[in-house]
Amino acid sequence: MAYRINEVDCIACGACQPVCPVECISEVADGKRKIDESTCIDCGACAGVCPVECIAPVE
Ligand code: SF4
Ligand code: SF4
């Protein structure tokens, strides 16, 4: 399992990136963030700090 960012809703605030314990969140175009799903450990920390709730577990 992993978490995924909905890039349409992401407002590029950057809040999720520093809370990831395995540093698998990186900046992509327009300052939006992307999760490397191959290294995500499914902790949910990023989802807890996202102000627009655009991070959710991959179904
Ligand atoms: Fe990082 Fe945890 Fe979010 Fe995965 S769920 S991207 S490990 S903070
Ligand atoms: Fe985008 Fe949410 Fe991360 Fe902010 S916390 S950069 S809105 S995914």
mmCIF file of N, CA, C and O and ligand atoms in Angstrom:
data_model
loop_
_atom_site.group_PDB
_atom_site.id
_atom_site.type_symbol
_atom_site.label_atom_id
_atom_site.label_comp_id
_atom_site.label_asym_id
_atom_site.label_seq_id
_atom_site.Cartn_x
_atom_site.Cartn_y
_atom_site.Cartn_z
ATOM 1 N N MET A 1 0.835 -1.207 0.000
ATOM 2 C CA MET A 1 0.000 0.000 0.000
ATOM 3 C C MET A 1 0.865 1.251 0.000
ATOM 4 O O MET A 1 2.040 1.214 0.301
ATOM 5 N N ALA A 2 0.224 2.336 -0.351
ATOM 6 C CA ALA A 2 0.927 3.618 -0.381
ATOM 7 C C ALA A 2 -0.129 4.721 -0.391
ATOM 8 O O ALA A 2 -1.315 4.446 -0.570
ATOM 9 N N TYR A 3 0.353 5.932 -0.185
ATOM 10 C CA TYR A 3 -0.536 7.081 -0.280
ATOM 11 C C TYR A 3 -0.259 7.789 -1.605
ATOM 12 O O TYR A 3 0.823 7.676 -2.182
ATOM 13 N N ARG A 4 -1.256 8.528 -2.058
ATOM 14 C CA ARG A 4 -1.125 9.225 -3.341
ATOM 15 C C ARG A 4 -1.702 10.633 -3.204
ATOM 16 O O ARG A 4 -2.693 10.845 -2.512
ATOM 17 N N ILE A 5 -1.073 11.582 -3.901
ATOM 18 C CA ILE A 5 -1.539 12.970 -3.904
ATOM 19 C C ILE A 5 -2.388 13.224 -5.148
ATOM 20 O O ILE A 5 -1.991 12.890 -6.259
ATOM 21 N N ASN A 6 -3.544 13.800 -4.935
ATOM 22 C CA ASN A 6 -4.382 14.215 -6.057
ATOM 23 C C ASN A 6 -3.803 15.538 -6.578
ATOM 24 O O ASN A 6 -3.963 16.583 -5.954
ATOM 25 N N GLU A 7 -3.116 15.476 -7.691
ATOM 26 C CA GLU A 7 -2.396 16.645 -8.202
ATOM 27 C C GLU A 7 -3.324 17.777 -8.642
ATOM 28 O O GLU A 7 -2.914 18.935 -8.702
ATOM 29 N N VAL A 8 -4.551 17.449 -8.951
ATOM 30 C CA VAL A 8 -5.499 18.493 -9.349
ATOM 31 C C VAL A 8 -5.829 19.379 -8.147
ATOM 32 O O VAL A 8 -5.883 20.603 -8.250
ATOM 33 N N ASP A 9 -6.006 18.777 -6.992
ATOM 34 C CA ASP A 9 -6.407 19.517 -5.792
ATOM 35 C C ASP A 9 -5.238 20.086 -5.000
ATOM 36 O O ASP A 9 -5.428 20.996 -4.188
ATOM 37 N N CYS A 10 -4.038 19.574 -5.202
ATOM 38 C CA CYS A 10 -2.864 20.048 -4.455
ATOM 39 C C CYS A 10 -2.634 21.538 -4.707
ATOM 40 O O CYS A 10 -2.625 21.990 -5.851
ATOM 41 N N ILE A 11 -2.454 22.307 -3.617
ATOM 42 C CA ILE A 11 -2.242 23.755 -3.748
ATOM 43 C C ILE A 11 -0.768 24.141 -3.587
ATOM 44 O O ILE A 11 -0.446 25.310 -3.386
ATOM 45 N N ALA A 12 0.108 23.136 -3.628
ATOM 46 C CA ALA A 12 1.552 23.374 -3.607
ATOM 47 C C ALA A 12 2.033 24.087 -2.352
ATOM 48 O O ALA A 12 2.950 24.895 -2.417
ATOM 49 N N CYS A 13 1.431 23.769 -1.210
ATOM 50 C CA CYS A 13 1.832 24.443 0.033
ATOM 51 C C CYS A 13 3.128 23.876 0.602
ATOM 52 O O CYS A 13 3.824 24.547 1.351
ATOM 53 N N GLY A 14 3.411 22.629 0.299
ATOM 54 C CA GLY A 14 4.644 22.001 0.760
ATOM 55 C C GLY A 14 4.595 21.399 2.147
ATOM 56 O O GLY A 14 5.588 20.844 2.620
ATOM 57 N N ALA A 15 3.486 21.478 2.833
ATOM 58 C CA ALA A 15 3.398 21.003 4.222
ATOM 59 C C ALA A 15 3.684 19.505 4.364
ATOM 60 O O ALA A 15 4.233 19.066 5.369
ATOM 61 N N CYS A 16 3.319 18.744 3.385
ATOM 62 C CA CYS A 16 3.468 17.285 3.499
ATOM 63 C C CYS A 16 4.924 16.830 3.422
ATOM 64 O O CYS A 16 5.310 15.849 4.063
ATOM 65 N N GLN A 17 5.720 17.532 2.674
ATOM 66 C CA GLN A 17 7.076 17.033 2.385
ATOM 67 C C GLN A 17 7.953 16.828 3.629
ATOM 68 O O GLN A 17 8.549 15.768 3.788
ATOM 69 N N PRO A 18 8.057 17.803 4.542
ATOM 70 C CA PRO A 18 8.955 17.609 5.692
ATOM 71 C C PRO A 18 8.479 16.601 6.728
ATOM 72 O O PRO A 18 9.281 16.180 7.565
ATOM 73 N N VAL A 19 7.226 16.214 6.711
ATOM 74 C CA VAL A 19 6.751 15.282 7.739
ATOM 75 C C VAL A 19 6.922 13.821 7.336
ATOM 76 O O VAL A 19 6.728 12.924 8.150
ATOM 77 N N CYS A 20 7.314 13.580 6.107
ATOM 78 C CA CYS A 20 7.474 12.191 5.663
ATOM 79 C C CYS A 20 8.748 11.582 6.260
ATOM 80 O O CYS A 20 9.841 12.069 6.003
ATOM 81 N N PRO A 21 8.612 10.504 7.038
ATOM 82 C CA PRO A 21 9.776 9.922 7.710
ATOM 83 C C PRO A 21 10.762 9.244 6.768
ATOM 84 O O PRO A 21 11.916 9.023 7.145
ATOM 85 N N VAL A 22 10.324 8.914 5.581
ATOM 86 C CA VAL A 22 11.232 8.248 4.644
ATOM 87 C C VAL A 22 11.578 9.133 3.442
ATOM 88 O O VAL A 22 12.176 8.677 2.461
ATOM 89 N N GLU A 23 11.184 10.404 3.528
ATOM 90 C CA GLU A 23 11.514 11.381 2.487
ATOM 91 C C GLU A 23 11.157 10.917 1.081
ATOM 92 O O GLU A 23 11.956 11.042 0.149
ATOM 93 N N CYS A 24 9.963 10.383 0.950
ATOM 94 C CA CYS A 24 9.549 9.905 -0.379
ATOM 95 C C CYS A 24 8.630 10.893 -1.087
ATOM 96 O O CYS A 24 8.053 10.575 -2.118
ATOM 97 N N ILE A 25 8.497 12.113 -0.530
ATOM 98 C CA ILE A 25 7.695 13.149 -1.189
ATOM 99 C C ILE A 25 8.637 14.155 -1.824
ATOM 100 O O ILE A 25 9.561 14.655 -1.176
ATOM 101 N N SER A 26 8.415 14.443 -3.094
ATOM 102 C CA SER A 26 9.285 15.385 -3.789
ATOM 103 C C SER A 26 8.460 16.426 -4.528
ATOM 104 O O SER A 26 7.264 16.259 -4.760
ATOM 105 N N GLU A 27 9.150 17.520 -4.880
ATOM 106 C CA GLU A 27 8.487 18.615 -5.579
ATOM 107 C C GLU A 27 8.471 18.327 -7.074
ATOM 108 O O GLU A 27 9.465 17.884 -7.648
ATOM 109 N N VAL A 28 7.342 18.600 -7.681
ATOM 110 C CA VAL A 28 7.225 18.429 -9.139
ATOM 111 C C VAL A 28 6.801 19.759 -9.757
ATOM 112 O O VAL A 28 7.016 20.819 -9.162
ATOM 113 N N ALA A 29 6.207 19.728 -10.895
ATOM 114 C CA ALA A 29 5.862 20.963 -11.602
ATOM 115 C C ALA A 29 4.963 21.873 -10.781
ATOM 116 O O ALA A 29 4.070 21.416 -10.078
ATOM 117 N N ASP A 30 5.213 23.165 -10.851
ATOM 118 C CA ASP A 30 4.404 24.189 -10.194
ATOM 119 C C ASP A 30 4.435 24.095 -8.676
ATOM 120 O O ASP A 30 3.558 24.620 -8.007
ATOM 121 N N GLY A 31 5.429 23.436 -8.102
ATOM 122 C CA GLY A 31 5.528 23.340 -6.653
ATOM 123 C C GLY A 31 4.646 22.278 -6.033
ATOM 124 O O GLY A 31 4.643 22.096 -4.826
ATOM 125 N N LYS A 32 3.901 21.588 -6.851
ATOM 126 C CA LYS A 32 3.067 20.513 -6.324
ATOM 127 C C LYS A 32 3.975 19.371 -5.890
ATOM 128 O O LYS A 32 5.146 19.304 -6.273
ATOM 129 N N ARG A 33 3.441 18.476 -5.037
ATOM 130 C CA ARG A 33 4.245 17.372 -4.531
ATOM 131 C C ARG A 33 3.749 16.040 -5.064
ATOM 132 O O ARG A 33 2.581 15.882 -5.386
ATOM 133 N N LYS A 34 4.708 15.104 -5.105
ATOM 134 C CA LYS A 34 4.389 13.770 -5.596
ATOM 135 C C LYS A 34 4.985 12.752 -4.633
ATOM 136 O O LYS A 34 6.063 12.962 -4.082
ATOM 137 N N ILE A 35 4.284 11.663 -4.424
ATOM 138 C CA ILE A 35 4.761 10.598 -3.537
ATOM 139 C C ILE A 35 5.348 9.455 -4.358
ATOM 140 O O ILE A 35 4.731 8.988 -5.318
ATOM 141 N N ASP A 36 6.533 9.022 -3.970
ATOM 142 C CA ASP A 36 7.127 7.830 -4.582
ATOM 143 C C ASP A 36 6.480 6.628 -3.906
ATOM 144 O O ASP A 36 6.813 6.269 -2.780
ATOM 145 N N GLU A 37 5.545 6.032 -4.600
ATOM 146 C CA GLU A 37 4.757 4.960 -3.983
ATOM 147 C C GLU A 37 5.572 3.699 -3.713
ATOM 148 O O GLU A 37 5.171 2.852 -2.926
ATOM 149 N N SER A 38 6.729 3.584 -4.336
ATOM 150 C CA SER A 38 7.539 2.380 -4.114
ATOM 151 C C SER A 38 8.273 2.434 -2.774
ATOM 152 O O SER A 38 8.677 1.403 -2.238
ATOM 153 N N THR A 39 8.433 3.649 -2.209
ATOM 154 C CA THR A 39 9.127 3.746 -0.923
ATOM 155 C C THR A 39 8.226 4.218 0.216
ATOM 156 O O THR A 39 8.620 4.173 1.378
ATOM 157 N N CYS A 40 7.019 4.649 -0.094
ATOM 158 C CA CYS A 40 6.055 5.064 0.936
ATOM 159 C C CYS A 40 5.777 3.895 1.881
ATOM 160 O O CYS A 40 5.530 2.777 1.430
ATOM 161 N N ILE A 41 5.832 4.178 3.195
ATOM 162 C CA ILE A 41 5.585 3.112 4.174
ATOM 163 C C ILE A 41 4.177 3.188 4.761
ATOM 164 O O ILE A 41 3.880 2.565 5.787
ATOM 165 N N ASP A 42 3.316 3.994 4.132
ATOM 166 C CA ASP A 42 1.904 3.973 4.486
ATOM 167 C C ASP A 42 1.623 4.495 5.903
ATOM 168 O O ASP A 42 0.716 4.016 6.560
ATOM 169 N N CYS A 43 2.419 5.456 6.370
ATOM 170 C CA CYS A 43 2.252 5.916 7.751
ATOM 171 C C CYS A 43 1.103 6.910 7.906
ATOM 172 O O CYS A 43 0.563 7.084 8.990
ATOM 173 N N GLY A 44 0.768 7.617 6.835
ATOM 174 C CA GLY A 44 -0.347 8.551 6.889
ATOM 175 C C GLY A 44 -0.026 9.942 7.404
ATOM 176 O O GLY A 44 -0.906 10.798 7.488
ATOM 177 N N ALA A 45 1.225 10.194 7.763
ATOM 178 C CA ALA A 45 1.597 11.496 8.323
ATOM 179 C C ALA A 45 1.303 12.638 7.356
ATOM 180 O O ALA A 45 0.825 13.699 7.761
ATOM 181 N N CYS A 46 1.581 12.434 6.113
ATOM 182 C CA CYS A 46 1.369 13.482 5.110
ATOM 183 C C CYS A 46 -0.109 13.853 4.992
ATOM 184 O O CYS A 46 -0.459 15.032 4.929
ATOM 185 N N ALA A 47 -0.948 12.846 4.986
ATOM 186 C CA ALA A 47 -2.383 13.096 4.852
ATOM 187 C C ALA A 47 -2.907 13.922 6.028
ATOM 188 O O ALA A 47 -3.810 14.740 5.868
ATOM 189 N N GLY A 48 -2.303 13.734 7.194
ATOM 190 C CA GLY A 48 -2.751 14.439 8.385
ATOM 191 C C GLY A 48 -2.458 15.921 8.381
ATOM 192 O O GLY A 48 -3.115 16.683 9.097
ATOM 193 N N VAL A 49 -1.486 16.348 7.602
ATOM 194 C CA VAL A 49 -1.128 17.774 7.599
ATOM 195 C C VAL A 49 -1.590 18.513 6.346
ATOM 196 O O VAL A 49 -1.463 19.735 6.264
ATOM 197 N N CYS A 50 -2.126 17.828 5.380
ATOM 198 C CA CYS A 50 -2.533 18.485 4.130
ATOM 199 C C CYS A 50 -3.784 19.337 4.359
ATOM 200 O O CYS A 50 -4.827 18.815 4.752
ATOM 201 N N PRO A 51 -3.691 20.645 4.108
ATOM 202 C CA PRO A 51 -4.815 21.541 4.394
ATOM 203 C C PRO A 51 -6.022 21.345 3.477
ATOM 204 O O PRO A 51 -7.126 21.781 3.820
ATOM 205 N N VAL A 52 -5.802 20.715 2.342
ATOM 206 C CA VAL A 52 -6.935 20.518 1.426
ATOM 207 C C VAL A 52 -7.318 19.035 1.300
ATOM 208 O O VAL A 52 -8.126 18.661 0.451
ATOM 209 N N GLU A 53 -6.722 18.229 2.166
ATOM 210 C CA GLU A 53 -7.073 16.803 2.225
ATOM 211 C C GLU A 53 -7.023 16.118 0.860
ATOM 212 O O GLU A 53 -7.941 15.401 0.472
ATOM 213 N N CYS A 54 -5.934 16.380 0.137
ATOM 214 C CA CYS A 54 -5.833 15.777 -1.190
ATOM 215 C C CYS A 54 -4.882 14.581 -1.210
ATOM 216 O O CYS A 54 -4.474 14.136 -2.283
ATOM 217 N N ILE A 55 -4.532 14.056 -0.020
ATOM 218 C CA ILE A 55 -3.680 12.873 0.044
ATOM 219 C C ILE A 55 -4.495 11.728 0.656
ATOM 220 O O ILE A 55 -5.078 11.878 1.715
ATOM 221 N N ALA A 56 -4.520 10.608 -0.035
ATOM 222 C CA ALA A 56 -5.303 9.479 0.451
ATOM 223 C C ALA A 56 -4.625 8.170 0.083
ATOM 224 O O ALA A 56 -3.796 8.114 -0.829
ATOM 225 N N PRO A 57 -4.976 7.094 0.809
ATOM 226 C CA PRO A 57 -4.402 5.793 0.482
ATOM 227 C C PRO A 57 -4.804 5.370 -0.930
ATOM 228 O O PRO A 57 -5.912 5.642 -1.377
ATOM 229 N N VAL A 58 -3.900 4.703 -1.611
ATOM 230 C CA VAL A 58 -4.214 4.166 -2.923
ATOM 231 C C VAL A 58 -5.211 3.034 -2.740
ATOM 232 O O VAL A 58 -5.026 2.188 -1.860
ATOM 233 N N GLU A 59 -6.230 3.039 -3.515
ATOM 234 C CA GLU A 59 -7.270 2.000 -3.387
ATOM 235 C C GLU A 59 -6.732 0.651 -3.797
ATOM 236 O O GLU A 59 -6.018 0.540 -4.769
HETATM 237 FE FE1 SF4 B 1 5.601 9.560 3.532
HETATM 238 FE FE2 SF4 B 1 3.989 8.390 5.299
HETATM 239 FE FE3 SF4 B 1 2.977 10.006 3.446
HETATM 240 FE FE4 SF4 B 1 3.951 7.644 2.724
HETATM 241 S S1 SF4 B 1 2.131 8.004 4.035
HETATM 242 S S2 SF4 B 1 4.320 9.596 1.702
HETATM 243 S S3 SF4 B 1 5.650 7.405 4.169
HETATM 244 S S4 SF4 B 1 4.363 10.599 5.123
HETATM 245 FE FE1 SF4 B 2 -0.137 19.545 -1.865
HETATM 246 FE FE2 SF4 B 2 -1.388 18.789 0.375
HETATM 247 FE FE3 SF4 B 2 1.256 18.438 0.118
HETATM 248 FE FE4 SF4 B 2 0.264 20.895 0.417
HETATM 249 S S1 SF4 B 2 0.190 19.253 1.946
HETATM 250 S S2 SF4 B 2 1.868 20.255 -1.081
HETATM 251 S S3 SF4 B 2 -1.680 20.746 -0.713
HETATM 252 S S4 SF4 B 2 -0.362 17.460 -1.118
#
